[in-house]
Coordinates of C-alpha atoms and ligand atoms in Angstrom, one line a residue:
X12 CA 132.1 185.6 150.5
X13 CA 131.3 189.2 151.3
X14 CA 132.6 188.9 154.9
X15 CA 135.8 187.1 153.7
X16 CA 136.4 189.9 151.2
X17 CA 135.9 192.5 153.9
X18 CA 138.3 190.9 156.2
X19 CA 140.9 190.4 153.4
X20 CA 140.6 194.1 152.4
X21 CA 141.1 195.2 156.1
X22 CA 144.2 192.9 156.3
X23 CA 145.6 194.3 153.1
X24 CA 145.2 197.9 154.6
X25 CA 146.9 196.8 157.7
X26 CA 149.8 195.3 155.8
X27 CA 150.2 198.5 153.7
X28 CA 150.1 200.8 156.8
X29 CA 152.5 198.4 158.7
X30 CA 155.1 198.5 155.8
X31 CA 154.8 202.3 155.7
X32 CA 155.3 202.5 159.5
X33 CA 158.4 200.2 159.2
X34 CA 159.9 202.6 156.6
X35 CA 159.0 205.7 158.7
X36 CA 160.8 204.0 161.7
X37 CA 163.9 203.4 159.5
X38 CA 163.8 207.1 158.3
X39 CA 163.6 208.3 161.9
X40 CA 166.3 205.9 163.1
X41 CA 168.6 207.1 160.4
X42 CA 168.0 210.7 161.2
X43 CA 168.6 210.2 164.9
X44 CA 172.0 211.9 164.8
X45 CA 170.9 214.8 162.5
X46 CA 169.7 218.2 163.6
X47 CA 166.0 219.0 164.1
X48 CA 165.5 220.7 160.7
X49 CA 167.0 217.9 158.7
X50 CA 164.9 215.4 160.6
X51 CA 161.7 217.4 160.1
X52 CA 162.5 217.7 156.3
X53 CA 163.2 214.0 156.0
X54 CA 160.0 213.1 157.8
X55 CA 157.9 215.6 155.7
X56 CA 159.4 214.3 152.5
X57 CA 158.7 210.7 153.5
X58 CA 155.1 211.5 154.6
X59 CA 154.3 213.3 151.4
X60 CA 155.9 210.7 149.2
X61 CA 153.9 207.9 150.7
X62 CA 150.2 207.8 151.7
X63 CA 149.3 211.4 150.7
X64 CA 151.0 212.9 153.7
X65 CA 148.6 211.2 156.2
X66 CA 151.3 210.6 158.8
X67 CA 152.2 212.2 162.1
X68 CA 154.7 211.8 165.0
X69 CA 153.4 212.7 168.4
X70 CA 155.1 213.0 171.7
X71 CA 153.4 211.1 174.6
X72 CA 152.3 214.5 176.0
X73 CA 150.1 215.0 173.0
X74 CA 152.2 217.5 171.1
X75 CA 153.5 216.9 167.6
X76 CA 157.2 216.0 167.4
X77 CA 157.2 217.5 163.8
X78 CA 154.9 220.0 162.1
X79 CA 152.1 218.3 160.1
X80 CA 153.5 217.2 156.7
X81 CA 150.3 218.1 154.9
X82 CA 147.1 220.1 155.3
X83 CA 145.2 216.8 155.2
X84 CA 147.3 215.5 158.2
X85 CA 146.8 218.8 160.1
X86 CA 143.0 218.6 159.6
X87 CA 142.8 214.8 160.4
X88 CA 141.1 213.7 163.5
X89 CA 143.8 211.6 164.9
X90 CA 143.0 209.4 167.9
X91 CA 144.1 210.7 171.4
X92 CA 147.7 210.0 172.1
X93 CA 148.2 208.0 175.2
X94 CA 151.1 206.0 176.4
X95 CA 150.5 202.9 174.5
X96 CA 152.4 199.7 175.1
X97 CA 151.9 198.1 171.8
X98 CA 150.8 198.7 168.2
X99 CA 147.1 199.4 167.6
X100 CA 145.1 199.3 164.3
X101 CA 141.8 201.1 164.5
X102 CA 138.9 202.5 162.5
X103 CA 138.2 206.3 162.7
X104 CA 136.0 208.8 160.9
X105 CA 137.5 212.1 159.9
X106 CA 135.8 214.7 157.7
X107 CA 132.8 212.4 157.4
X108 CA 135.1 209.7 155.7
X109 CA 136.1 206.3 157.1
X110 CA 139.8 205.6 157.6
X111 CA 142.1 202.9 159.0
X112 CA 144.7 204.3 161.4
X113 CA 147.8 202.4 162.6
X114 CA 149.4 203.7 165.9
X115 CA 152.9 202.4 166.8
X116 CA 155.0 203.3 169.8
X117 CA 158.6 204.3 169.0
X118 CA 161.5 206.2 170.6
X119 CA 164.0 208.7 169.2
X120 CA 167.1 209.7 171.1
X121 CA 165.6 208.3 174.3
X122 CA 162.2 210.1 173.9
X123 CA 159.0 208.1 173.7
X124 CA 157.0 208.8 170.5
X125 CA 153.8 207.5 168.9
X126 CA 153.8 207.2 165.1
X127 CA 150.6 207.6 163.2
X128 CA 149.7 206.6 159.6
X129 CA 146.2 206.6 158.1
X130 CA 144.7 205.2 154.9
X131 CA 141.2 205.9 153.6
X132 CA 138.7 203.0 153.6
X133 CA 136.5 204.4 150.9
X134 CA 138.2 202.3 148.2
X135 CA 137.5 199.2 150.1
X136 CA 133.9 200.2 150.6
X137 CA 133.5 200.7 146.8
X138 CA 134.8 197.3 146.2
X139 CA 132.6 195.7 148.9
X140 CA 129.6 197.6 147.6
X141 CA 130.0 196.5 144.0
X142 CA 130.7 193.0 145.1
X143 CA 127.5 192.9 147.1
X144 CA 125.5 194.3 144.2
X145 CA 127.0 191.7 141.9
X146 CA 126.2 189.0 144.4
X147 CA 122.6 190.2 144.7
X148 CA 122.2 190.4 141.0
X149 CA 123.7 186.9 140.4
X150 CA 121.8 185.2 143.2
X151 CA 118.4 184.9 141.4
X152 CA 120.2 183.7 138.3
X153 CA 122.3 181.2 140.3
X154 CA 119.1 180.1 142.1
X155 CA 117.3 179.6 138.8
X156 CA 120.2 177.7 137.2
X157 CA 120.8 175.5 140.2
X158 CA 117.0 174.8 140.6
X159 CA 116.8 173.9 136.9
X160 CA 119.9 171.8 137.2
X161 CA 118.6 170.1 140.4
X162 CA 115.2 169.5 138.7
X163 CA 116.8 167.9 135.6
X164 CA 119.1 165.8 137.7
X165 CA 116.3 164.6 140.0
X166 CA 114.1 163.9 137.0
X167 CA 116.9 161.8 135.5
X168 CA 117.5 160.1 138.8
X169 CA 113.8 159.4 139.3
X170 CA 113.0 158.2 135.8
X171 CA 113.8 154.6 136.8
X172 CA 111.5 155.0 139.8
X173 CA 108.7 156.1 137.5
X174 CA 109.3 153.0 135.3
X175 CA 109.2 150.7 138.3
X176 CA 105.9 152.4 139.5
X177 CA 104.3 152.1 136.0
X178 CA 105.4 148.5 135.7
X179 CA 104.1 147.7 139.3
X180 CA 100.8 149.3 138.6
X181 CA 100.3 147.3 135.4
X182 CA 100.7 144.0 137.3
X183 CA 97.4 142.5 138.6
X184 CA 96.2 139.0 139.4
X185 CA 95.8 138.3 135.7
X186 CA 99.4 139.0 134.7
X187 CA 101.3 138.0 137.9
X188 CA 103.9 136.3 135.8
X189 CA 105.1 139.6 134.4
X190 CA 108.2 141.2 136.0
X191 CA 109.6 144.7 136.6
X192 CA 112.5 145.5 134.2
X193 CA 115.7 145.4 136.2
X194 CA 118.5 147.7 135.2
X195 CA 122.1 146.8 135.7
X196 CA 122.9 149.9 137.7
X197 CA 124.0 148.1 140.9
X198 CA 122.2 150.7 143.0
X199 CA 119.2 150.9 145.3
X200 CA 116.8 151.0 142.3
X201 CA 118.2 147.7 141.0
X202 CA 117.8 146.2 144.5
X203 CA 114.2 147.6 144.7
X204 CA 113.2 146.1 141.3
X205 CA 114.8 142.8 142.2
X206 CA 113.0 142.8 145.6
X207 CA 109.7 143.6 144.0
X208 CA 110.2 140.8 141.5
X209 CA 111.1 138.4 144.2
X210 CA 107.9 139.4 146.0
X211 CA 105.9 139.0 142.8
X212 CA 107.4 135.5 142.4
X213 CA 106.2 134.5 145.9
X214 CA 102.8 136.0 145.3
X215 CA 102.5 134.3 141.9
X216 CA 103.2 130.9 143.4
X217 CA 100.8 131.5 146.3
X218 CA 98.0 132.6 144.0
X219 CA 98.7 129.6 141.7
X220 CA 98.4 127.3 144.8
X221 CA 95.0 129.0 145.7
X222 CA 93.8 128.7 142.1
X223 CA 94.9 125.1 141.9
X224 CA 93.2 124.4 145.2
X225 CA 89.9 126.0 144.1
X226 CA 90.0 124.2 140.7
X227 CA 90.9 120.8 142.4
X228 CA 88.2 121.2 145.2
X229 CA 85.5 122.2 142.6
X230 CA 86.5 119.3 140.4
X231 CA 86.6 116.8 143.2
X232 CA 83.3 117.9 144.6
X233 CA 81.5 117.4 141.3
X234 CA 81.6 113.6 141.5
X235 CA 80.0 113.1 144.9
X236 CA 77.5 115.8 144.1
X237 CA 76.3 114.3 140.8
X238 CA 76.3 111.0 142.6
X239 CA 74.0 112.3 145.3
X240 CA 71.7 113.9 142.7
X241 CA 71.6 110.7 140.6
X242 CA 70.8 108.5 143.7
X243 CA 68.0 110.9 144.7
X244 CA 66.6 110.9 141.2
X245 CA 66.6 107.1 141.1
X246 CA 65.0 107.0 144.6
X247 CA 62.3 109.4 143.3
X248 CA 61.4 106.9 140.6
X249 CA 60.2 104.4 143.3
X250 CA 56.4 104.6 143.4
X251 CA 56.3 103.2 146.9
X252 CA 58.2 106.2 148.3
X253 CA 56.3 107.8 151.2
X254 CA 55.4 111.5 150.8
X255 CA 57.9 112.7 153.4
X256 CA 60.9 110.9 151.8
X257 CA 59.8 112.1 148.4
X258 CA 59.8 115.7 149.6
X259 CA 63.3 115.2 151.1
X260 CA 64.7 113.6 147.9
X261 CA 63.2 116.4 145.8
X262 CA 64.9 118.9 148.0
X263 CA 68.2 117.1 147.6
X264 CA 67.8 117.1 143.8
X265 CA 67.1 120.9 143.8
X266 CA 69.9 121.8 146.2
X267 CA 72.5 119.6 144.5
X268 CA 71.6 121.1 141.2
X269 CA 72.3 124.6 142.7
X270 CA 75.5 123.3 144.2
X271 CA 76.6 121.9 140.9
X272 CA 75.9 125.2 139.2
X273 CA 78.0 127.0 141.8
X274 CA 80.8 124.5 141.5
X275 CA 80.7 124.8 137.7
X276 CA 81.0 128.6 138.0
X277 CA 83.9 128.4 140.4
X278 CA 85.7 125.9 138.2
X279 CA 85.2 128.1 135.1
X280 CA 86.6 131.1 136.9
X281 CA 89.5 129.2 138.5
X282 CA 90.5 128.1 135.1
X283 CA 89.7 131.4 133.5
X284 CA 92.4 133.1 135.6
X285 CA 95.2 131.1 133.9
X286 CA 94.2 131.9 130.3
X287 CA 95.6 134.8 128.4
X288 CA 93.4 137.3 126.6
X289 CA 94.5 136.6 123.0
X290 CA 92.6 137.1 119.8
X291 CA 89.4 135.0 119.6
X292 CA 89.0 132.1 117.3
X293 CA 86.4 131.6 114.6
X294 CA 83.9 133.9 112.8
X295 CA 80.6 133.8 114.7
X296 CA 77.4 135.5 113.6
X297 CA 76.0 137.2 116.7
X298 CA 72.4 136.8 115.3
X299 CA 72.8 133.0 115.6
X300 CA 74.0 133.5 119.2
X301 CA 70.9 135.6 119.9
X302 CA 68.6 133.0 118.3
X303 CA 70.0 130.1 120.3
X304 CA 70.1 131.9 123.7
X305 CA 66.6 133.3 123.2
X306 CA 65.4 129.8 122.2
X307 CA 66.6 128.6 125.6
X308 CA 65.1 131.6 127.4
X309 CA 61.7 131.5 125.8
X310 CA 60.2 128.7 128.0
X311 CA 61.6 130.4 131.1
X312 CA 60.0 133.7 130.1
X313 CA 56.6 132.2 129.5
X314 CA 56.9 130.2 132.8
X315 CA 57.4 133.5 134.6
X316 CA 54.8 135.3 132.4
X317 CA 57.4 137.8 131.1
X318 CA 57.5 139.1 127.5
X319 CA 60.7 138.4 125.6
X320 CA 61.3 140.8 122.8
X321 CA 64.0 140.2 120.2
X322 CA 65.2 143.0 118.0
X323 CA 67.9 141.9 115.5
X324 CA 67.0 143.7 112.3
X325 CA 70.4 144.3 110.9
X326 CA 71.6 146.1 107.8
X327 CA 74.8 144.1 107.7
X328 CA 75.7 140.9 109.5
X329 CA 77.2 141.1 113.0
X330 CA 80.2 138.8 112.5
X331 CA 82.7 138.7 115.3
X332 CA 85.7 136.5 116.0
X333 CA 85.0 134.3 118.9
X334 CA 83.8 131.0 120.4
X335 CA 80.1 130.3 119.7
X336 CA 79.2 128.4 122.9
X337 CA 81.1 130.9 125.1
X338 CA 79.2 133.8 123.5
X339 CA 75.9 131.9 123.9
X340 CA 76.8 131.4 127.6
X341 CA 77.5 135.1 128.0
X342 CA 74.2 136.1 126.5
X343 CA 72.4 133.4 128.5
X344 CA 73.8 134.8 131.8
X345 CA 72.5 138.2 130.9
X346 CA 69.1 136.8 129.8
X347 CA 68.8 134.6 132.9
X348 CA 69.5 137.6 135.2
X349 CA 67.0 139.8 133.3
X350 CA 64.4 137.1 133.7
X351 CA 65.3 136.5 137.3
X352 CA 65.2 140.1 138.4
X353 CA 62.1 141.2 136.6
X354 CA 58.7 140.9 138.3
X355 CA 55.6 139.8 136.5
X356 CA 54.3 141.4 134.3
X357 CA 57.4 142.7 132.8
X358 CA 59.4 142.5 129.7
X359 CA 63.0 141.7 128.6
X360 CA 64.4 142.9 125.3
X361 CA 67.4 141.5 123.5
X362 CA 68.7 143.7 120.7
X363 CA 71.6 143.5 118.3
X364 CA 72.8 146.5 116.4
X365 CA 75.8 147.2 114.1
X366 CA 77.2 150.7 114.4
X367 CA 80.4 151.5 112.5
X368 CA 83.0 148.9 113.3
X369 CA 81.1 147.6 116.4
X370 CA 78.3 145.1 117.0
X371 CA 76.4 145.9 120.2
X372 CA 74.4 143.2 121.9
X373 CA 72.1 144.5 124.7
X374 CA 69.7 142.9 127.2
X375 CA 67.3 145.3 128.9
X376 CA 64.6 144.7 131.4
X377 CA 62.1 146.7 133.3
X378 CA 62.8 144.8 136.6
X379 CA 64.0 145.7 140.0
X380 CA 67.1 147.5 138.7
X381 CA 70.5 147.9 140.5
X382 CA 71.2 150.6 143.1
X383 CA 74.0 153.0 142.2
X384 CA 76.1 151.8 145.1
X385 CA 76.0 148.2 143.8
X386 CA 76.8 149.0 140.2
X387 CA 80.6 149.0 140.5
X388 CA 80.6 145.7 142.3
X389 CA 78.2 143.5 140.5
X390 CA 80.9 142.0 138.2
X391 CA 82.9 140.9 141.3
X392 CA 82.9 137.2 142.2
X393 CA 80.2 136.2 144.7
X394 CA 78.8 139.7 144.8
X395 CA 75.0 139.8 145.1
X396 CA 73.3 143.2 145.3
X397 CA 71.1 143.5 148.5
X398 CA 69.6 139.9 148.5
X399 CA 66.8 141.2 150.7
X400 CA 65.3 143.0 147.7
X401 CA 64.6 139.7 146.0
X402 CA 64.3 136.1 147.0
X403 CA 66.0 135.0 143.7
X404 CA 68.5 132.2 143.9
X405 CA 71.9 132.8 142.6
X406 CA 75.6 132.4 143.3
X407 CA 77.0 135.8 142.4
X408 CA 79.3 134.3 139.8
X409 CA 77.3 134.8 136.6
X410 CA 78.4 138.3 135.8
X411 CA 82.0 137.6 136.7
X412 CA 82.0 134.8 134.1
X413 CA 80.2 137.0 131.6
X414 CA 82.9 139.7 132.1
X415 CA 85.6 137.2 131.6
X416 CA 84.1 135.9 128.4
X417 CA 83.7 139.5 127.1
X418 CA 87.3 140.2 127.9
X419 CA 88.4 137.1 126.1
X420 CA 86.6 138.4 123.0
X421 CA 88.1 141.9 123.5
X422 CA 84.5 143.1 124.0
X423 CA 83.3 145.7 126.5
X424 CA 80.6 144.7 128.9
X425 CA 78.8 147.6 130.6
X426 CA 75.7 148.2 132.6
X427 CA 73.3 151.1 133.0
X428 CA 70.7 150.8 135.7
X429 CA 68.9 152.5 138.6
X430 CA 66.9 151.1 141.4
X431 CA 63.3 150.1 140.3
X432 CA 64.1 151.4 136.8
X433 CA 65.3 148.1 135.2
X434 CA 68.7 147.4 133.9
X435 CA 70.5 147.4 130.5
X436 CA 73.6 145.3 129.9
X437 CA 75.6 146.0 126.8
X438 CA 78.4 144.1 125.1
X439 CA 80.2 146.0 122.4
X440 CA 82.2 143.7 120.1
X441 CA 84.7 144.6 117.4
X442 CA 83.3 143.4 114.1
X443 CA 85.5 141.0 112.2
X444 CA 86.2 142.3 108.7
X445 CA 88.6 139.5 107.5
X446 CA 87.3 137.4 104.6
X447 CA 87.8 134.1 106.2
X448 CA 89.0 132.8 109.5
X449 CA 90.8 129.6 108.4
X450 CA 94.2 131.1 108.0
X451 CA 94.8 132.3 111.6
X452 CA 96.7 130.5 114.2
X453 CA 94.4 130.8 117.2
X454 CA 95.2 127.4 118.7
X455 CA 96.2 128.8 122.1
X456 CA 93.0 130.8 122.6
X457 CA 90.9 128.0 121.3
X458 CA 92.6 125.7 123.9
X459 CA 91.9 128.2 126.6
X460 CA 88.2 128.5 125.9
X461 CA 87.6 124.8 125.2
X462 CA 89.5 123.8 128.4
X463 CA 87.6 126.4 130.4
X464 CA 84.3 125.1 129.3
X465 CA 82.6 123.0 132.0
Ligands
LIG8 P1 73.5 136.0 140.6 O1 73.8 134.5 140.6 O2 73.3 136.6 142.0 O3 72.5 136.4 139.6 P2 75.3 137.5 139.0 O4 76.8 137.6 139.1 O5 74.8 137.1 137.7 O6 74.9 136.6 140.2 O7 74.8 138.9 139.3 C1 75.3 139.7 140.4 C2 74.2 140.6 141.0 O8 73.9 141.6 140.1 C3 72.9 139.9 141.3 O9 72.9 139.3 142.5 C4 71.9 141.0 141.2 O10 71.8 141.6 142.4 C5 72.5 142.0 140.2 N1 71.9 141.9 138.9 C6 72.4 141.2 137.8 N2 71.6 141.3 136.7 C7 70.6 142.1 137.1 C8 69.4 142.6 136.5 N3 69.1 142.3 135.2 N4 68.5 143.3 137.2 C9 68.8 143.6 138.5 N5 69.9 143.2 139.2 C10 70.8 142.4 138.5

């Protein structure tokens, strides 16, 4: 903009000087027939009337054709006069000031002349200077305004991308049927959302097939396995069985029991994936759950010479909404682990506390504990922490099932442990404060839990 203005101002100066030169030529041409004095007077009048007297007429030998029309013209540093073929427009400095000078060849009564006219450039420089200052002052403001505008525009343009990102992040294997909201904008974002949704659709059907396969395979294997076990148990009842065969059948019974347990866990989890986490069903007193699960655990504890401590002294009842047998199973998994991973002589403590609106069920042991590196993974399916530390049998599915049951009850299952320092598993439930549980419609969740039970 500054350079364009500079060029425009220069052009404008040229036009002005060129018009003045045209008129000077007309004045000289008109005065061709007049005598010298009249011609000089007319030139001087013209030069003084236009352009502050900054005009001269030189002969090609370098002498003035007329006396200088003004003191300014006399003192002016005019360029050297040469025989010039064509007009010239040039920049000169005179008296420390910048000027534009136009030189134009002409002739009068057969004599070659060079006409000069000058105009100061200082006015242009003032304009250019203030324009530059204005530009420099406005630039930061313009920059700020355009940055803010750009930021707001890009925010507006990227909001749908944020929405797609948030929606994509919230989708996991548990809610694969959800889809990203599609706007009707007919642009790249709409295509992106539709492409993501199509991909989710393909993933959902692939995952469903895998789940179905796991569930079907677990289910189909149950029959032959229980058949093998039953046949072995029947064979073991034969008193004539030789010692070697007896040992073999006993091994078959033990191993098929383990395989059944594993299949049962896989079947539970395969089914678990397809159930939603809705509100649980009926009012359950957690003290009853503790009593039943501990009743099952007691013989195991005494078999392993471990002390089982139960601490359920409660100021108010720990009533939660849930499914009794699922909750018993959850506590049983934690108890079974505590008893499995605690060496003799050790102790396992089950405690139930009510704090505020929560009921906290915890199982602590002083067993082998869990290394820090394993802690984040023990709730994963089939994950078993460093099996070389213990020769305990297991499938690695127990805690995954426990976690699922806790989630179904909107409870939080956490663990605190360190290697060789024992472990404490806590399940924090929301207490149920409703008067009765008969009014609720919980059919879908009940279905989920009942169908998921082995
Ligand atoms: P598993 O059938 O192996 O017991 P789980 O899913 O119940 O499978 O537990 C996963 C792993 O977590 C176990 O293999 C064990 O390493 C660790 N673990 C669970 N409970 C305890 C505990 N009370 N003390 C020490 N380690 C435990």
